[in-house]
Amino acid sequence: MASQKTIEIVKSTAPVLAIHGESITKVFYQLLFQNHPELKNVFNMTHQTHGTQSKALANAVYAYAANIDNLAVLSAAVEQITQKHSSLSITPAMYQLVGANLLAAIKEVLQDAATPEIMDAWAEAYGDLASLFIKKEEQLYQNAEAKKGGFRGQKEFAITKKEAESSNITSFYFKPADGSAIPSFKGGQYIAVSVQIPDLEHLHTRNYSLSGCPTQNTLRISVKRETGSPDGVVSNFLHDHLVVGDTVKLGIPAGEFVLAKTEKPIVLIAGGVGITPLMSMYMELFHFANNEVLFVQCAKNSSVHAFKAKSQKLAKQKPSLQTISLYDEPLSTDIADGVQEFSGLLTIDILKEKLSTLDAEYYFCGPVGFMKSVKQMLESAEIPASQLHYEFFGPSEALA
C-alpha cells in the first residue's frame, strides 16, 4: 500500500491531470515507442493514430489519482484492463518500461510543477498499481493454463475454414497447429490475433470477439473488412491473404462481457459487426440454457447482415429462442421479399411486443452511437443499470 503522504500528494494532482492528462499520455506513447519500438508488436497502432488510446489512458490515470484512497470504485475498470492485458500477454517487465516512460512524460509536460516530491509520490503509486495488475494477470494466466487446451502467452493456430457471412464479414475458424484441444472460453470473450504483414515493420495485433461456441471444437472469429488506412490494415490482410492452412498467433480467450447466471429473459441487441460476441452468447444459450431469449439484429440491410440464417435455424430448433431483424436502409429486394421484420430503429415498443416482460438482462454491442441509443432507450424504460451489459470494440468510453 502507498503511504498516506503519497496518497495525499497523488490525489492532489488529480485536477492537474484533468487538464494536462491527454498531453501527458500523448508524450508517454511517443517516448515509449521511441525507446522500445518492440512494443508496437503489442499495441494497436491504429488507436495511436486516432488518439483514442491516449485519451483512454488519460482518463484512467486521472481516475486512479482521484480515487487512490478508494480503489474499490475502480474494480470494474481494473478487471477490464487485466482481461485485455492477459489477452495481449503483457509481462511484468513491460510494466517497468511503461512506468519509466510515464514518469518521464509527466516531468516533460509539467516541467517545474512536477517537483521531486510529486515525482517520488507518483513513482511509488505507479509501483503499487503495477503490482496490483501483475498479481491479477498472473492469476489469469495460471487459470488459463489450468483449463483444457490452456496455454500461456501466444500459440500457433491454423486456419481450418474461411467462410463469408455477409458482403463485408468473413469468419475464420482456428485449431491449434500442434493438434491439441482448443482452449475453453465463454460466449462474449475475445482473443488477440497477431499477424506479420509483408513490408510492414512490426507485428500487428488486434482483439477480435469469438463468434462461435466451444461445441464447434474450433475458435471462430468473424471479421468486418474495414475501409481506409490504417483502419483496415489487419482486416484486409485477413480477408485478402490468409487461406486455409495458414497459421497465426493467438492469445488466450479473455474478457468479462459474458453471460451472468439468471432466470430472467435475456435480450441480445446487435448493431452491425457487434453481432459477433452476441452470436457466441446466443449459441451458448442454445446449447446450455433454457431462458427466454430474444436476439435483435440491427443492420443497414440484408447484404451486410451476418448470421441471419444461422441464428434463425437455431431458433427453429428451440422454442425459447427468437430472432428479429431491423434494417434502417433496406434494399428494394428486402422489402419485396418481406425479408426485414422491422424497418428503422429499435424501439421499446418492439421489445414489448416480442418479450413476455421487459424485466430482462440486456446485452448489446455495436458502434458507439448505436450503443448510446440503446442504453438511453432502456434507461427511459426504467431498466436498472445492473441489467445493462455492453462491450466496446477498442478503448472504452462513457455512454452518456
Tab-separated table of C-alpha atoms in Angstrom:
chain	number	residue	atom	x	y	z
A	1	MET	CA	0.000	0.000	0.000
A	2	ALA	CA	1.180	3.518	-0.778
A	3	SER	CA	1.971	5.699	2.222
A	4	GLN	CA	-0.620	8.200	3.412
A	5	LYS	CA	1.637	11.035	2.288
A	6	THR	CA	1.878	9.552	-1.222
A	7	ILE	CA	-1.902	9.107	-1.380
A	8	GLU	CA	-2.441	12.753	-0.427
A	9	ILE	CA	0.101	14.030	-2.951
A	10	VAL	CA	-1.189	11.914	-5.849
A	11	LYS	CA	-4.798	12.810	-5.072
A	12	SER	CA	-3.866	16.499	-5.064
A	13	THR	CA	-2.567	16.147	-8.641
A	14	ALA	CA	-5.936	14.968	-9.981
A	15	PRO	CA	-7.097	18.495	-11.013
A	16	VAL	CA	-3.841	18.971	-12.925
A	17	LEU	CA	-4.307	15.629	-14.682
A	18	ALA	CA	-7.838	16.615	-15.649
A	19	ILE	CA	-6.291	19.479	-17.632
A	20	HIS	CA	-2.993	18.014	-18.841
A	21	GLY	CA	-3.675	14.274	-18.771
A	22	GLU	CA	-4.051	13.791	-22.508
A	23	SER	CA	-0.923	15.835	-23.228
A	24	ILE	CA	0.978	13.616	-20.802
A	25	THR	CA	-0.258	10.371	-22.339
A	26	LYS	CA	0.495	11.540	-25.877
A	27	VAL	CA	4.078	12.284	-24.849
A	28	PHE	CA	4.166	8.976	-22.978
A	29	TYR	CA	3.311	6.934	-26.071
A	30	GLN	CA	5.798	8.893	-28.170
A	31	LEU	CA	8.566	8.144	-25.657
A	32	LEU	CA	7.515	4.518	-25.194
A	33	PHE	CA	7.596	3.614	-28.871
A	34	GLN	CA	10.717	5.680	-29.494
A	35	ASN	CA	12.586	3.930	-26.678
A	36	HIS	CA	11.000	0.498	-27.091
A	37	PRO	CA	9.763	0.002	-30.676
A	38	GLU	CA	9.287	-3.714	-29.983
A	39	LEU	CA	6.134	-2.813	-28.047
A	40	LYS	CA	4.491	-1.856	-31.346
A	41	ASN	CA	4.040	-5.622	-31.716
A	42	VAL	CA	1.575	-5.495	-28.809
A	43	PHE	CA	-0.236	-2.159	-29.035
A	44	ASN	CA	-2.906	-1.394	-31.613
A	45	MET	CA	-1.148	1.340	-33.557
A	46	THR	CA	-4.383	2.407	-35.259
A	47	HIS	CA	-5.635	3.560	-31.874
A	48	GLN	CA	-2.407	5.541	-31.563
A	49	THR	CA	-3.039	7.232	-34.908
A	50	HIS	CA	-6.580	8.185	-33.954
A	51	GLY	CA	-5.597	9.309	-30.440
A	52	THR	CA	-8.242	7.133	-28.809
A	53	GLN	CA	-5.691	5.201	-26.747
A	54	SER	CA	-4.102	8.395	-25.394
A	55	LYS	CA	-7.500	9.684	-24.330
A	56	ALA	CA	-8.450	6.388	-22.697
A	57	LEU	CA	-5.162	6.216	-20.788
A	58	ALA	CA	-5.522	9.852	-19.668
A	59	ASN	CA	-8.962	9.070	-18.267
A	60	ALA	CA	-7.572	6.010	-16.482
A	61	VAL	CA	-4.655	7.920	-14.943
A	62	TYR	CA	-7.000	10.668	-13.766
A	63	ALA	CA	-9.414	8.119	-12.277
A	64	TYR	CA	-6.554	6.479	-10.403
A	65	ALA	CA	-5.330	9.779	-8.975
A	66	ALA	CA	-8.833	10.887	-7.983
A	67	ASN	CA	-9.651	7.562	-6.304
A	68	ILE	CA	-6.296	6.411	-4.967
A	69	ASP	CA	-7.760	6.491	-1.446
A	70	ASN	CA	-10.725	4.301	-2.518
A	71	LEU	CA	-9.589	1.940	-5.260
A	72	ALA	CA	-12.637	-0.281	-4.784
A	73	VAL	CA	-14.626	2.084	-7.026
A	74	LEU	CA	-12.219	1.215	-9.851
A	75	SER	CA	-12.652	-2.553	-9.532
A	76	ALA	CA	-14.683	-2.870	-12.740
A	77	ALA	CA	-12.108	-0.876	-14.709
A	78	VAL	CA	-9.253	-2.898	-13.215
A	79	GLU	CA	-10.980	-6.137	-14.222
A	80	GLN	CA	-11.497	-4.891	-17.774
A	81	ILE	CA	-7.863	-3.803	-18.102
A	82	THR	CA	-6.417	-7.010	-16.667
A	83	GLN	CA	-8.550	-9.072	-19.032
A	84	LYS	CA	-7.300	-7.052	-22.016
A	85	HIS	CA	-3.705	-7.317	-20.808
A	86	SER	CA	-3.973	-11.091	-20.393
A	87	SER	CA	-5.188	-11.450	-23.974
A	88	LEU	CA	-2.141	-9.474	-25.130
A	89	SER	CA	0.289	-11.472	-22.955
A	90	ILE	CA	1.513	-8.424	-21.042
A	91	THR	CA	4.533	-9.287	-18.846
A	92	PRO	CA	5.858	-7.765	-15.590
A	93	ALA	CA	8.883	-6.415	-17.475
A	94	MET	CA	6.589	-4.314	-19.663
A	95	TYR	CA	5.239	-2.551	-16.571
A	96	GLN	CA	8.744	-1.350	-15.756
A	97	LEU	CA	9.124	0.126	-19.236
A	98	VAL	CA	5.700	1.774	-19.068
A	99	GLY	CA	6.392	3.215	-15.625
A	100	ALA	CA	9.710	4.770	-16.589
A	101	ASN	CA	8.252	6.433	-19.691
A	102	LEU	CA	5.077	7.577	-17.939
A	103	LEU	CA	7.084	9.325	-15.245
A	104	ALA	CA	9.306	10.893	-17.895
A	105	ALA	CA	6.204	12.160	-19.723
A	106	ILE	CA	4.770	13.681	-16.529
A	107	LYS	CA	8.027	15.522	-15.948
A	108	GLU	CA	8.292	16.685	-19.578
A	109	VAL	CA	4.763	18.108	-19.684
A	110	LEU	CA	4.510	19.590	-16.175
A	111	GLN	CA	8.156	20.673	-16.037
A	112	ASP	CA	8.904	22.604	-12.799
A	113	ALA	CA	5.419	21.869	-11.457
A	114	ALA	CA	6.465	18.232	-11.244
A	115	THR	CA	8.520	18.653	-8.087
A	116	PRO	CA	10.764	15.880	-6.747
A	117	GLU	CA	8.138	15.231	-4.071
A	118	ILE	CA	5.390	14.773	-6.675
A	119	MET	CA	7.579	12.570	-8.864
A	120	ASP	CA	8.536	10.363	-5.918
A	121	ALA	CA	4.887	10.021	-4.936
A	122	TRP	CA	3.855	9.040	-8.449
A	123	ALA	CA	6.719	6.555	-8.689
A	124	GLU	CA	5.508	4.861	-5.510
A	125	ALA	CA	1.853	4.980	-6.580
A	126	TYR	CA	2.612	3.560	-10.023
A	127	GLY	CA	4.637	0.764	-8.446
A	128	ASP	CA	1.670	-0.187	-6.263
A	129	LEU	CA	-0.711	-0.110	-9.231
A	130	ALA	CA	1.659	-2.178	-11.377
A	131	SER	CA	1.956	-4.762	-8.604
A	132	LEU	CA	-1.834	-4.982	-8.429
A	133	PHE	CA	-2.122	-5.608	-12.163
A	134	ILE	CA	0.783	-8.051	-12.277
A	135	LYS	CA	-0.724	-10.129	-9.465
A	136	LYS	CA	-4.191	-10.232	-11.035
A	137	GLU	CA	-2.843	-11.001	-14.507
A	138	GLU	CA	-0.636	-13.798	-13.209
A	139	GLN	CA	-3.736	-15.397	-11.710
A	140	LEU	CA	-5.498	-15.116	-15.090
A	141	TYR	CA	-2.511	-16.732	-16.817
A	142	GLN	CA	-2.466	-19.588	-14.310
A	143	ASN	CA	-6.220	-20.104	-14.645
A	144	ALA	CA	-5.925	-20.179	-18.442
A	145	GLU	CA	-3.112	-22.731	-18.324
A	146	ALA	CA	-5.064	-24.986	-15.975
A	147	LYS	CA	-8.064	-25.294	-18.302
A	148	LYS	CA	-8.437	-27.904	-21.005
A	149	GLY	CA	-6.460	-26.762	-24.032
A	150	GLY	CA	-4.986	-23.951	-21.962
A	151	PHE	CA	-1.688	-22.209	-22.577
A	152	ARG	CA	0.239	-19.098	-21.564
A	153	GLY	CA	1.155	-16.245	-23.858
A	154	GLN	CA	0.580	-16.851	-27.558
A	155	LYS	CA	0.251	-20.055	-29.535
A	156	GLU	CA	0.257	-21.021	-33.215
A	157	PHE	CA	-3.177	-21.792	-34.643
A	158	ALA	CA	-4.013	-22.956	-38.156
A	159	ILE	CA	-6.946	-21.744	-40.217
A	160	THR	CA	-9.219	-24.724	-40.899
A	161	LYS	CA	-12.090	-22.890	-42.598
A	162	LYS	CA	-12.836	-19.480	-44.081
A	163	GLU	CA	-16.464	-18.558	-44.672
A	164	ALA	CA	-18.229	-15.401	-45.879
A	165	GLU	CA	-21.037	-14.351	-43.529
A	166	SER	CA	-22.096	-11.212	-45.436
A	167	SER	CA	-20.713	-8.857	-48.077
A	168	ASN	CA	-18.213	-7.436	-45.578
A	169	ILE	CA	-17.827	-10.012	-42.779
A	170	THR	CA	-15.834	-13.243	-43.075
A	171	SER	CA	-15.436	-15.956	-40.445
A	172	PHE	CA	-12.118	-17.654	-39.734
A	173	TYR	CA	-12.030	-20.989	-37.914
A	174	PHE	CA	-8.873	-21.938	-35.978
A	175	LYS	CA	-7.430	-25.046	-34.378
A	176	PRO	CA	-4.090	-25.394	-32.554
A	177	ALA	CA	-1.318	-26.123	-35.037
A	178	ASP	CA	0.071	-28.777	-32.690
A	179	GLY	CA	-3.181	-30.758	-32.764
A	180	SER	CA	-4.044	-30.117	-29.104
A	181	ALA	CA	-7.509	-29.204	-27.808
A	182	ILE	CA	-8.894	-25.700	-28.229
A	183	PRO	CA	-8.854	-23.548	-25.071
A	184	SER	CA	-12.174	-23.243	-23.265
A	185	PHE	CA	-13.966	-19.908	-23.460
A	186	LYS	CA	-17.267	-18.223	-22.681
A	187	GLY	CA	-19.637	-16.536	-25.099
A	188	GLY	CA	-18.722	-12.860	-25.396
A	189	GLN	CA	-14.981	-13.284	-24.883
A	190	TYR	CA	-12.278	-12.291	-27.389
A	191	ILE	CA	-8.804	-13.314	-28.487
A	192	ALA	CA	-5.766	-11.359	-29.632
A	193	VAL	CA	-4.653	-12.150	-33.179
A	194	SER	CA	-1.077	-11.296	-34.220
A	195	VAL	CA	-0.050	-11.301	-37.876
A	196	GLN	CA	3.101	-10.375	-39.739
A	197	ILE	CA	2.095	-8.326	-42.767
A	198	PRO	CA	4.673	-8.230	-45.576
A	199	ASP	CA	6.595	-4.961	-45.948
A	200	LEU	CA	5.428	-3.654	-42.560
A	201	GLU	CA	7.987	-3.305	-39.809
A	202	HIS	CA	6.257	-4.897	-36.823
A	203	LEU	CA	3.634	-7.434	-35.886
A	204	HIS	CA	0.058	-6.181	-35.963
A	205	THR	CA	-2.120	-7.320	-33.081
A	206	ARG	CA	-5.878	-6.939	-32.862
A	207	ASN	CA	-8.534	-8.237	-30.497
A	208	TYR	CA	-11.458	-9.996	-32.155
A	209	SER	CA	-14.561	-11.359	-30.454
A	210	LEU	CA	-15.082	-15.085	-30.605
A	211	SER	CA	-18.269	-15.635	-32.603
A	212	GLY	CA	-18.593	-19.388	-32.161
A	213	CYS	CA	-19.212	-21.890	-29.391
A	214	PRO	CA	-16.883	-24.462	-27.767
A	215	THR	CA	-19.175	-27.201	-29.082
A	216	GLN	CA	-17.789	-26.417	-32.564
A	217	ASN	CA	-14.355	-27.597	-31.379
A	218	THR	CA	-12.783	-24.570	-33.056
A	219	LEU	CA	-12.106	-20.930	-32.278
A	220	ARG	CA	-14.086	-18.748	-34.684
A	221	ILE	CA	-13.707	-15.023	-35.242
A	222	SER	CA	-15.806	-13.053	-37.718
A	223	VAL	CA	-14.024	-10.021	-39.108
A	224	LYS	CA	-15.501	-6.995	-40.821
A	225	ARG	CA	-13.470	-5.644	-43.711
A	226	GLU	CA	-12.631	-2.075	-42.718
A	227	THR	CA	-12.016	0.578	-45.364
A	228	GLY	CA	-9.365	3.245	-45.226
A	229	SER	CA	-5.855	3.254	-43.829
A	230	PRO	CA	-4.630	2.451	-41.236
A	231	ASP	CA	-8.019	1.222	-40.003
A	232	GLY	CA	-8.228	-1.748	-42.324
A	233	VAL	CA	-4.634	-2.933	-42.428
A	234	VAL	CA	-5.298	-6.140	-40.464
A	235	SER	CA	-8.874	-6.871	-41.538
A	236	ASN	CA	-7.979	-6.511	-45.222
A	237	PHE	CA	-4.924	-8.729	-44.775
A	238	LEU	CA	-7.080	-11.412	-43.178
A	239	HIS	CA	-9.741	-11.169	-45.896
A	240	ASP	CA	-7.400	-10.988	-48.889
A	241	HIS	CA	-4.341	-13.034	-47.993
A	242	LEU	CA	-4.968	-15.651	-45.323
A	243	VAL	CA	-6.261	-19.016	-46.534
A	244	VAL	CA	-6.955	-22.426	-45.064
A	245	GLY	CA	-3.718	-23.922	-43.799
A	246	ASP	CA	-2.070	-20.612	-42.889
A	247	THR	CA	-1.086	-20.088	-39.257
A	248	VAL	CA	-1.326	-17.089	-36.942
A	249	LYS	CA	-0.526	-16.466	-33.304
A	250	LEU	CA	-3.468	-16.246	-30.913
A	251	GLY	CA	-3.623	-15.178	-27.284
A	252	ILE	CA	-5.736	-16.752	-24.562
A	253	PRO	CA	-9.503	-16.092	-24.576
A	254	ALA	CA	-10.278	-13.146	-22.318
A	255	GLY	CA	-12.936	-10.613	-21.444
A	256	GLU	CA	-15.608	-10.041	-18.801
A	257	PHE	CA	-18.502	-9.379	-21.230
A	258	VAL	CA	-20.070	-12.766	-20.548
A	259	LEU	CA	-23.499	-14.054	-19.593
A	260	ALA	CA	-24.473	-13.834	-15.945
A	261	LYS	CA	-26.494	-16.616	-14.369
A	262	THR	CA	-30.145	-15.598	-14.281
A	263	GLU	CA	-33.652	-16.920	-14.702
A	264	LYS	CA	-34.781	-13.655	-16.330
A	265	PRO	CA	-35.274	-13.368	-20.086
A	266	ILE	CA	-32.103	-12.487	-21.974
A	267	VAL	CA	-32.072	-9.894	-24.763
A	268	LEU	CA	-29.123	-9.688	-27.166
A	269	ILE	CA	-29.069	-6.482	-29.225
A	270	ALA	CA	-26.504	-6.340	-32.036
A	271	GLY	CA	-25.577	-3.431	-34.260
A	272	GLY	CA	-23.529	-4.278	-37.353
A	273	VAL	CA	-20.405	-6.302	-36.580
A	274	GLY	CA	-21.335	-6.025	-32.896
A	275	ILE	CA	-23.208	-9.233	-33.633
A	276	THR	CA	-20.016	-11.275	-33.200
A	277	PRO	CA	-19.810	-11.614	-29.375
A	278	LEU	CA	-23.596	-11.814	-29.168
A	279	MET	CA	-23.715	-14.678	-31.678
A	280	SER	CA	-21.350	-16.574	-29.398
A	281	MET	CA	-23.617	-15.875	-26.423
A	282	TYR	CA	-26.655	-16.924	-28.468
A	283	MET	CA	-25.046	-20.259	-29.347
A	284	GLU	CA	-24.099	-20.797	-25.707
A	285	LEU	CA	-27.702	-20.143	-24.660
A	286	PHE	CA	-28.939	-22.553	-27.343
A	287	HIS	CA	-26.774	-25.357	-26.002
A	288	PHE	CA	-26.711	-24.739	-22.265
A	289	ALA	CA	-29.705	-22.654	-21.054
A	290	ASN	CA	-33.485	-22.540	-21.162
A	291	ASN	CA	-34.087	-18.825	-20.650
A	292	GLU	CA	-36.439	-16.896	-22.866
A	293	VAL	CA	-34.049	-15.321	-25.394
A	294	LEU	CA	-34.622	-12.537	-27.901
A	295	PHE	CA	-31.831	-11.891	-30.413
A	296	VAL	CA	-32.260	-8.459	-32.019
A	297	GLN	CA	-30.094	-7.998	-35.120
A	298	CYS	CA	-29.810	-4.432	-36.422
A	299	ALA	CA	-28.095	-3.821	-39.756
A	300	LYS	CA	-28.124	-1.467	-42.701
A	301	ASN	CA	-29.701	-4.127	-44.928
A	302	SER	CA	-29.540	-7.824	-45.749
A	303	SER	CA	-26.280	-7.575	-47.713
A	304	VAL	CA	-24.324	-6.725	-44.553
A	305	HIS	CA	-26.389	-8.810	-42.139
A	306	ALA	CA	-24.227	-11.638	-40.822
A	307	PHE	CA	-25.506	-14.866	-39.264
A	308	LYS	CA	-29.196	-14.287	-40.017
A	309	ALA	CA	-29.848	-17.734	-41.463
A	310	LYS	CA	-27.743	-19.438	-38.788
A	311	SER	CA	-29.455	-17.650	-35.905
A	312	GLN	CA	-32.914	-18.382	-37.308
A	313	LYS	CA	-32.035	-22.052	-37.773
A	314	LEU	CA	-31.207	-22.328	-34.071
A	315	ALA	CA	-34.414	-20.506	-33.100
A	316	LYS	CA	-36.468	-23.032	-35.083
A	317	GLN	CA	-34.875	-25.833	-33.066
A	318	LYS	CA	-35.588	-24.338	-29.630
A	319	PRO	CA	-38.911	-22.619	-28.780
A	320	SER	CA	-37.380	-20.426	-26.058
A	321	LEU	CA	-35.282	-18.601	-28.693
A	322	GLN	CA	-36.492	-15.999	-31.170
A	323	THR	CA	-34.718	-13.586	-33.507
A	324	ILE	CA	-35.825	-10.352	-35.163
A	325	SER	CA	-34.108	-8.167	-37.767
A	326	LEU	CA	-34.196	-4.409	-38.197
A	327	TYR	CA	-32.868	-2.671	-41.324
A	328	ASP	CA	-32.516	1.107	-41.356
A	329	GLU	CA	-31.723	1.191	-45.103
A	330	PRO	CA	-33.454	-1.913	-46.534
A	331	LEU	CA	-32.791	-2.929	-50.102
A	332	SER	CA	-35.705	-2.990	-52.516
A	333	THR	CA	-35.374	-6.778	-52.579
A	334	ASP	CA	-35.602	-6.880	-48.785
A	335	ILE	CA	-38.919	-5.088	-48.930
A	336	ALA	CA	-40.247	-7.071	-51.896
A	337	ASP	CA	-39.341	-10.396	-50.307
A	338	GLY	CA	-40.562	-9.357	-46.873
A	339	VAL	CA	-37.128	-10.201	-45.516
A	340	GLN	CA	-36.934	-7.478	-42.892
A	341	GLU	CA	-39.255	-7.818	-39.921
A	342	PHE	CA	-38.928	-4.149	-38.996
A	343	SER	CA	-37.649	-1.108	-40.838
A	344	GLY	CA	-35.945	1.717	-38.984
A	345	LEU	CA	-34.506	1.805	-35.484
A	346	LEU	CA	-35.188	-0.381	-32.477
A	347	THR	CA	-37.877	0.929	-30.123
A	348	ILE	CA	-39.108	-0.103	-26.710
A	349	ASP	CA	-42.470	-0.943	-28.266
A	350	ILE	CA	-40.817	-3.606	-30.433
A	351	LEU	CA	-39.284	-5.159	-27.332
A	352	LYS	CA	-42.630	-5.072	-25.519
A	353	GLU	CA	-44.226	-6.844	-28.461
A	354	LYS	CA	-41.641	-9.628	-28.536
A	355	LEU	CA	-40.925	-10.178	-24.826
A	356	SER	CA	-43.051	-11.591	-22.043
A	357	THR	CA	-41.602	-8.892	-19.781
A	358	LEU	CA	-39.113	-6.031	-20.040
A	359	ASP	CA	-37.585	-7.211	-16.757
A	360	ALA	CA	-34.716	-8.913	-18.537
A	361	GLU	CA	-30.934	-8.928	-18.794
A	362	TYR	CA	-29.807	-6.863	-21.810
A	363	TYR	CA	-26.529	-7.376	-23.665
A	364	PHE	CA	-25.695	-5.013	-26.512
A	365	CYS	CA	-22.749	-4.314	-28.767
A	366	GLY	CA	-22.133	-2.237	-31.884
A	367	PRO	CA	-20.959	1.239	-32.895
A	368	VAL	CA	-20.746	3.708	-30.010
A	369	GLY	CA	-23.642	5.814	-31.312
A	370	PHE	CA	-25.794	2.694	-31.573
A	371	MET	CA	-24.964	1.639	-28.019
A	372	LYS	CA	-25.716	5.097	-26.668
A	373	SER	CA	-29.124	4.982	-28.330
A	374	VAL	CA	-29.892	1.504	-26.961
A	375	LYS	CA	-28.750	2.443	-23.465
A	376	GLN	CA	-30.866	5.602	-23.443
A	377	MET	CA	-33.893	3.670	-24.708
A	378	LEU	CA	-33.569	1.055	-21.970
A	379	GLU	CA	-32.948	3.655	-19.277
A	380	SER	CA	-36.074	5.517	-20.363
A	381	ALA	CA	-37.972	2.263	-19.801
A	382	GLU	CA	-36.516	2.231	-16.257
A	383	ILE	CA	-34.420	-0.881	-16.775
A	384	PRO	CA	-31.936	-0.981	-13.845
A	385	ALA	CA	-28.310	-0.238	-14.718
A	386	SER	CA	-27.334	-3.593	-13.211
A	387	GLN	CA	-29.262	-5.316	-16.031
A	388	LEU	CA	-27.463	-3.445	-18.830
A	389	HIS	CA	-24.289	-5.062	-20.186
A	390	TYR	CA	-22.256	-3.812	-23.139
A	391	GLU	CA	-18.909	-4.202	-24.853
A	392	PHE	CA	-16.690	-1.709	-26.684
A	393	PHE	CA	-14.601	-2.587	-29.700
A	394	GLY	CA	-11.451	-0.622	-28.891
A	395	PRO	CA	-10.783	1.718	-25.954
A	396	SER	CA	-13.777	2.129	-23.662
A	397	GLU	CA	-15.567	5.420	-23.296
A	398	ALA	CA	-18.595	6.754	-21.451
A	399	LEU	CA	-22.044	6.036	-22.848
A	400	ALA	CA	-23.697	9.236	-21.651
